[in-house]
Coordinates of C-alpha atoms in Angstrom, one line a residue:
M1 CA 0.0 0.0 0.0
M2 CA 2.8 2.4 0.7
D3 CA 4.2 2.0 -2.8
L4 CA 1.0 3.2 -4.4
P5 CA 0.8 6.8 -5.7
A6 CA -0.1 9.3 -3.0
G7 CA -3.4 10.3 -4.5
F8 CA -4.5 6.8 -5.3
R9 CA -3.5 5.5 -1.8
Q10 CA -5.5 8.4 -0.2
A11 CA -8.5 7.6 -2.3
Y12 CA -8.3 3.9 -1.4
E13 CA -8.0 4.7 2.3
M14 CA -11.1 7.0 2.1
G15 CA -13.1 4.3 0.4
L16 CA -13.4 6.2 -2.9
V17 CA -11.8 3.4 -4.9
S18 CA -12.9 -0.2 -4.8
S19 CA -10.6 -3.2 -4.8
A20 CA -11.7 -4.1 -8.4
Q21 CA -10.8 -0.6 -9.6
M22 CA -7.4 -0.9 -7.9
V23 CA -6.8 -4.2 -9.7
K24 CA -7.6 -2.5 -13.0
F25 CA -5.2 0.4 -12.2
L26 CA -2.4 -2.1 -11.3
A27 CA -3.1 -4.1 -14.5
I28 CA -2.6 -1.0 -16.6
N29 CA 0.6 0.1 -14.9
A30 CA 2.2 -3.2 -13.8
R31 CA 3.4 -4.5 -17.2
P32 CA 4.0 -2.9 -20.6
T33 CA 0.6 -2.8 -22.4
T34 CA -1.0 -0.6 -25.0
S35 CA -3.1 1.1 -22.3
R36 CA 0.0 2.0 -20.3
F37 CA 1.8 3.3 -23.4
I38 CA -1.1 5.5 -24.3
S39 CA -1.5 6.8 -20.7
R40 CA 2.2 7.7 -20.4
T41 CA 2.3 9.3 -23.9
L42 CA -0.7 11.6 -23.4
P43 CA -0.4 14.9 -21.4
Q44 CA -1.2 14.7 -17.7
G45 CA -4.8 15.9 -18.0
M46 CA -5.7 13.6 -20.9
S47 CA -3.8 10.7 -19.2
R48 CA -6.0 11.0 -16.1
A49 CA -9.1 11.2 -18.3
F50 CA -8.0 8.1 -20.2
I51 CA -7.3 6.1 -17.0
G52 CA -10.6 7.2 -15.6
R53 CA -12.4 5.9 -18.7
M54 CA -10.5 2.6 -18.5
L55 CA -11.5 2.2 -14.9
A56 CA -15.2 2.8 -15.6
D57 CA -15.2 0.6 -18.8
P58 CA -12.3 -1.8 -19.3
A59 CA -13.4 -2.2 -23.0
F60 CA -13.2 1.5 -23.7
L61 CA -10.1 1.3 -25.9
Y62 CA -11.6 -1.6 -27.8
R63 CA -14.8 0.4 -28.4
L64 CA -12.9 3.4 -29.5
L65 CA -10.7 1.5 -32.0
L66 CA -13.8 -0.3 -33.3
E67 CA -15.6 2.9 -33.9
E68 CA -12.7 4.4 -35.7
A69 CA -12.1 1.4 -37.9
A70 CA -15.8 1.2 -38.9
T71 CA -16.1 4.9 -39.5
I72 CA -13.0 5.1 -41.7
G73 CA -14.0 2.0 -43.6
S74 CA -17.5 3.2 -44.3
S75 CA -16.4 6.6 -45.3
V76 CA -13.6 5.3 -47.7
W77 CA -16.1 2.9 -49.2
W78 CA -18.6 5.7 -50.0
E79 CA -15.9 7.9 -51.5
V80 CA -14.6 5.2 -53.8
K81 CA -18.1 4.0 -54.8
N82 CA -19.4 7.4 -55.8
R83 CA -16.2 9.1 -57.1
K84 CA -15.3 6.0 -59.2
D85 CA -12.6 7.0 -61.7
R86 CA -12.4 10.5 -60.4
I87 CA -10.9 9.3 -57.1
K88 CA -7.4 9.8 -58.6
Q89 CA -8.0 13.4 -59.3
E90 CA -10.1 14.1 -56.2
W91 CA -8.1 12.1 -53.6
D92 CA -7.4 15.2 -51.5
L93 CA -11.1 16.0 -51.1
A94 CA -11.9 12.4 -50.2
L95 CA -9.0 12.4 -47.7
M96 CA -10.3 15.6 -46.1
N97 CA -13.8 14.1 -45.7
V98 CA -12.5 10.9 -44.2
L99 CA -10.2 12.6 -41.6
T100 CA -13.0 15.0 -40.5
V101 CA -15.5 12.2 -40.0
A102 CA -12.9 10.1 -38.1
A103 CA -11.9 13.0 -35.8
C104 CA -15.6 13.9 -35.1
N105 CA -16.5 10.3 -34.3
A106 CA -13.5 10.0 -31.9
L107 CA -14.5 13.1 -30.0
V108 CA -18.1 11.9 -29.7
V109 CA -17.0 8.5 -28.3
W110 CA -14.5 10.1 -25.9
S111 CA -16.9 12.8 -24.6
L112 CA -19.8 10.4 -23.9
A113 CA -17.8 7.5 -22.5
P114 CA -18.3 6.8 -18.7
C115 CA -15.5 8.0 -16.5
R116 CA -14.3 7.7 -12.9
S117 CA -12.9 11.1 -12.1
Y118 CA -13.1 13.3 -9.0
G119 CA -11.7 16.3 -10.7
N120 CA -10.4 19.5 -9.1
T121 CA -12.0 22.4 -7.3
F122 CA -12.5 25.5 -9.5
R123 CA -13.0 29.1 -8.6
F124 CA -16.4 29.5 -10.2
D125 CA -19.5 27.6 -9.2
L126 CA -20.5 27.0 -12.8
Q127 CA -17.3 25.0 -13.4
N128 CA -17.8 22.9 -10.3
T129 CA -21.4 22.2 -11.3
L130 CA -20.4 21.1 -14.8
Q131 CA -17.7 18.9 -13.4
K132 CA -20.1 17.0 -11.3
L133 CA -22.4 16.1 -14.3
P134 CA -22.2 12.6 -15.8
N135 CA -20.8 12.0 -19.3
N136 CA -24.0 10.4 -20.4
I137 CA -27.5 10.1 -19.0
F138 CA -27.1 6.3 -18.2
E139 CA -23.8 6.5 -16.3
R140 CA -23.9 4.9 -12.9
S141 CA -23.2 6.8 -9.7
Y142 CA -20.1 6.1 -7.7
P143 CA -18.6 7.5 -4.4
L144 CA -18.8 11.3 -4.2
R145 CA -20.7 11.4 -7.5
E146 CA -24.4 10.9 -7.1
F147 CA -26.3 11.5 -10.3
D148 CA -30.0 12.3 -10.0
L149 CA -32.5 12.9 -12.7
Q150 CA -31.9 16.6 -12.8
K151 CA -28.1 16.2 -13.3
R152 CA -28.7 13.6 -16.1
I153 CA -31.0 16.0 -17.9
H154 CA -28.5 18.8 -17.6
S155 CA -25.8 16.5 -18.9
L156 CA -27.9 15.8 -22.0
F157 CA -28.1 19.5 -22.9
Y158 CA -24.6 20.2 -21.9
K159 CA -23.2 17.5 -24.1
A160 CA -25.4 18.7 -26.9
A161 CA -23.9 22.2 -26.7
E162 CA -20.4 20.9 -26.4
L163 CA -20.7 18.6 -29.4
C164 CA -22.4 21.4 -31.3
I165 CA -19.4 23.6 -30.8
V166 CA -17.1 20.8 -31.9
G167 CA -19.1 20.3 -35.0
L168 CA -19.1 24.0 -35.9
T169 CA -15.4 24.2 -35.6
A170 CA -14.7 21.0 -37.5
G171 CA -17.2 21.9 -40.2
A172 CA -15.8 25.3 -40.7
V173 CA -12.2 24.1 -41.0
Q174 CA -13.2 21.2 -43.3
G175 CA -15.5 23.4 -45.4
S176 CA -12.9 26.1 -46.0
L177 CA -10.2 23.6 -46.9
S178 CA -12.5 21.7 -49.2
N179 CA -13.6 24.8 -51.1
F180 CA -10.0 25.9 -51.4
L181 CA -9.0 22.6 -52.9
A182 CA -12.1 22.5 -55.2
S183 CA -11.2 25.9 -56.6
K184 CA -8.0 24.5 -58.0
K185 CA -9.8 21.7 -59.9
K186 CA -10.3 22.3 -63.6
E187 CA -12.8 19.6 -64.2
K188 CA -16.3 19.4 -62.7
L189 CA -16.4 17.6 -59.3
S190 CA -18.2 14.3 -59.1
V191 CA -19.5 15.1 -55.6
T192 CA -21.1 18.4 -54.6
I193 CA -19.3 20.5 -51.9
P194 CA -21.4 22.7 -49.6
S195 CA -20.3 26.2 -48.7
M196 CA -18.3 26.8 -45.5
S197 CA -21.3 28.1 -43.6
T198 CA -23.5 25.3 -44.7
N199 CA -20.9 22.7 -43.8
A200 CA -20.3 24.2 -40.3
L201 CA -24.0 24.5 -39.5
G202 CA -24.6 20.9 -40.8
Y203 CA -21.8 19.4 -38.7
G204 CA -22.8 21.4 -35.6
A205 CA -26.5 20.2 -35.8
F206 CA -25.5 16.7 -36.7
L207 CA -23.1 16.2 -33.8
G208 CA -25.1 18.2 -31.2
L209 CA -28.5 16.7 -31.9
Y210 CA -28.4 13.5 -33.9
A211 CA -25.0 12.0 -32.9
N212 CA -25.5 13.0 -29.3
L213 CA -28.8 11.2 -29.0
R214 CA -27.6 8.1 -30.8
Y215 CA -24.5 7.6 -28.7
Q216 CA -26.4 8.4 -25.5
L217 CA -28.7 5.5 -26.2
L218 CA -25.8 3.3 -27.3
C219 CA -24.0 3.9 -23.9
G220 CA -27.2 2.8 -22.2
F221 CA -27.4 -0.3 -24.3
D222 CA -23.8 -1.2 -23.5
Q223 CA -24.4 -0.9 -19.8
A224 CA -27.6 -3.0 -20.0
M225 CA -25.8 -5.7 -21.9
V226 CA -23.0 -5.8 -19.3
N227 CA -25.4 -6.0 -16.5
H228 CA -27.6 -8.7 -18.1
F229 CA -24.9 -11.1 -19.3
D230 CA -22.4 -12.7 -17.0
V231 CA -20.0 -13.4 -19.9
I232 CA -18.3 -10.3 -21.1
G233 CA -17.8 -11.8 -24.6
V234 CA -21.5 -12.0 -25.2
A235 CA -22.0 -8.4 -24.2
L236 CA -19.1 -7.3 -26.5
F237 CA -20.6 -9.2 -29.4
F238 CA -23.9 -7.5 -29.2
S239 CA -22.2 -4.1 -28.6
T240 CA -20.0 -4.6 -31.6
A241 CA -22.9 -5.5 -34.0
L242 CA -24.9 -2.5 -32.8
R243 CA -22.0 -0.1 -33.1
V244 CA -21.3 -1.2 -36.7
L245 CA -24.9 -0.7 -37.6
N246 CA -24.8 2.7 -35.8
V247 CA -21.8 3.8 -37.9
Q248 CA -23.6 2.8 -41.2
L249 CA -26.7 4.8 -40.1
G250 CA -24.6 7.7 -39.0
E251 CA -22.7 7.9 -42.3
R252 CA -25.9 8.0 -44.4
S253 CA -27.5 10.5 -42.0
R254 CA -24.4 12.8 -42.1
L255 CA -24.6 13.1 -45.9
A256 CA -28.3 14.0 -45.6
W257 CA -27.6 16.6 -42.9
L258 CA -24.8 18.2 -44.9
G259 CA -26.6 18.0 -48.3
V260 CA -23.8 16.1 -50.0
E261 CA -24.8 14.2 -53.0
V262 CA -23.4 12.8 -56.3
D263 CA -23.5 15.1 -59.2
P264 CA -25.9 13.6 -61.7
L265 CA -24.4 15.4 -64.7
V266 CA -21.1 13.7 -64.2
Q267 CA -22.8 10.3 -64.0
S268 CA -24.8 11.1 -67.1
D269 CA -21.6 11.7 -69.1
D270 CA -20.3 8.3 -68.1
L271 CA -23.6 6.7 -69.2
L272 CA -23.5 8.4 -72.5
K273 CA -20.0 7.2 -73.1
A274 CA -21.1 3.7 -72.3
Y275 CA -24.1 4.0 -74.5
N276 CA -22.1 5.1 -77.5
R277 CA -19.8 2.1 -77.4
P278 CA -22.3 -0.4 -79.1
S279 CA -22.8 1.9 -82.1
E280 CA -19.1 1.7 -82.8
D281 CA -19.2 -2.1 -82.7
G282 CA -22.2 -2.0 -85.0
T283 CA -20.3 0.0 -87.6
R284 CA -17.4 -2.3 -87.4
S285 CA -19.6 -5.4 -87.9
S286 CA -21.5 -3.8 -90.8
S287 CA -18.3 -3.1 -92.6
K288 CA -17.2 -6.7 -92.2
W289 CA -20.6 -7.7 -93.6
F290 CA -20.1 -5.6 -96.7
I291 CA -16.7 -7.1 -97.3
S292 CA -18.1 -10.6 -97.1
K293 CA -20.9 -9.6 -99.5
N294 CA -18.4 -8.5 -102.1
A295 CA -16.7 -11.8 -101.6
I296 CA -19.9 -13.6 -102.3
V297 CA -20.6 -11.5 -105.4
S298 CA -17.1 -12.1 -106.7
G299 CA -17.5 -15.9 -106.1
L300 CA -20.5 -16.0 -108.5
G301 CA -18.1 -16.4 -111.4
L302 CA -17.5 -20.0 -110.3
L303 CA -21.2 -20.7 -111.1
G304 CA -20.9 -19.3 -114.7
I305 CA -22.3 -15.9 -113.8
R306 CA -20.1 -13.0 -114.7
Q307 CA -19.4 -10.4 -112.1
G308 CA -20.1 -7.6 -114.5
N309 CA -23.6 -8.9 -115.3
A310 CA -24.3 -9.2 -111.6
E311 CA -23.1 -5.7 -110.9
S312 CA -25.1 -4.3 -113.9
A313 CA -28.2 -6.1 -112.7
A314 CA -27.7 -4.7 -109.2
N315 CA -27.2 -1.2 -110.7
E316 CA -30.4 -1.5 -112.8
E317 CA -32.3 -2.3 -109.6
T318 CA -31.0 0.7 -107.9
R319 CA -31.8 3.0 -110.9
A320 CA -35.0 5.1 -110.9
P321 CA -38.0 3.5 -112.5
K322 CA -38.6 4.3 -116.2
A323 CA -41.3 6.7 -117.3
R324 CA -44.7 5.1 -118.0
R325 CA -45.7 4.9 -121.7
K326 CA -48.7 6.6 -122.9
R327 CA -51.5 4.4 -124.0
I328 CA -52.6 5.0 -127.7
V329 CA -56.2 4.3 -128.5
R330 CA -57.1 3.7 -132.1
K331 CA -60.7 3.9 -133.3
K332 CA -62.1 1.8 -136.1
V333 CA -63.7 3.8 -138.9
T334 CA -66.7 2.1 -140.7
A335 CA -67.9 2.8 -144.2
S336 CA -71.2 4.1 -143.1
S337 CA -69.6 6.8 -141.1
A338 CA -67.5 7.8 -144.1

């Protein structure tokens, strides 16, 4: 006990940390692991926040990596599918979209993940009040942190405002860079690019309202699965399936909120090119047919028919029809009429 860090030892003596949480802390710091490497690489404030999230949810790092892999994969698949051959000329725009989506998704998962943190004492009461709010509305209470209904409702609106500011900032930066890169393109883009203001407002509304509500419910589902199943693998299986579906739904919804769509004129040009290809093949095949026809006509000489007669007969058929002869009517004159 005397070899523990001073703050951690004092928290354990006061009964603020359980034995299970102490085991998790020692498991992170006792041997070289990925969690220990990340916690020692990050700054002090972020390191404490990361350790607090790992204490509250041992699978936090797995969920974060899963969300990032699913988000990047879904975004890259959409870019390649819709840009098609233009992906080589518009790779910078596609990369900008993928990086923005991945960063926003990581911030949402980080912000709403449950955490064991006692924080510090601030000068202003508003800061102390915000510090005592849960990260999501379904987070469980722990020593010195009792979350009632009022605090959970305040947390919902506070996280909405926080994520809205994050979305406005990310959307403004991404919109300005995308429009700057698009201005250097000579050809017409295959995907429409909204203006900077539209992109910023779209990202702000999407993260603050839609993504906040989805991930709040997802955190509640994860907690319910962990409490219901005794085996952690079963809970992680259902959580993984739901998170993958959530990422797919979020990617389609994000495009609708931002107003991003494929340019139909560019797609119509590709369709016209594909439609004109059979006509060229038809002309080639017709030319081959005329060559074989001449060969047949020339081969008529073997049957005793001269080629000149055949050509003259064919020319006579193609000539204009002759003028119609006038009919001459002769009358018979009798002797009586004379």
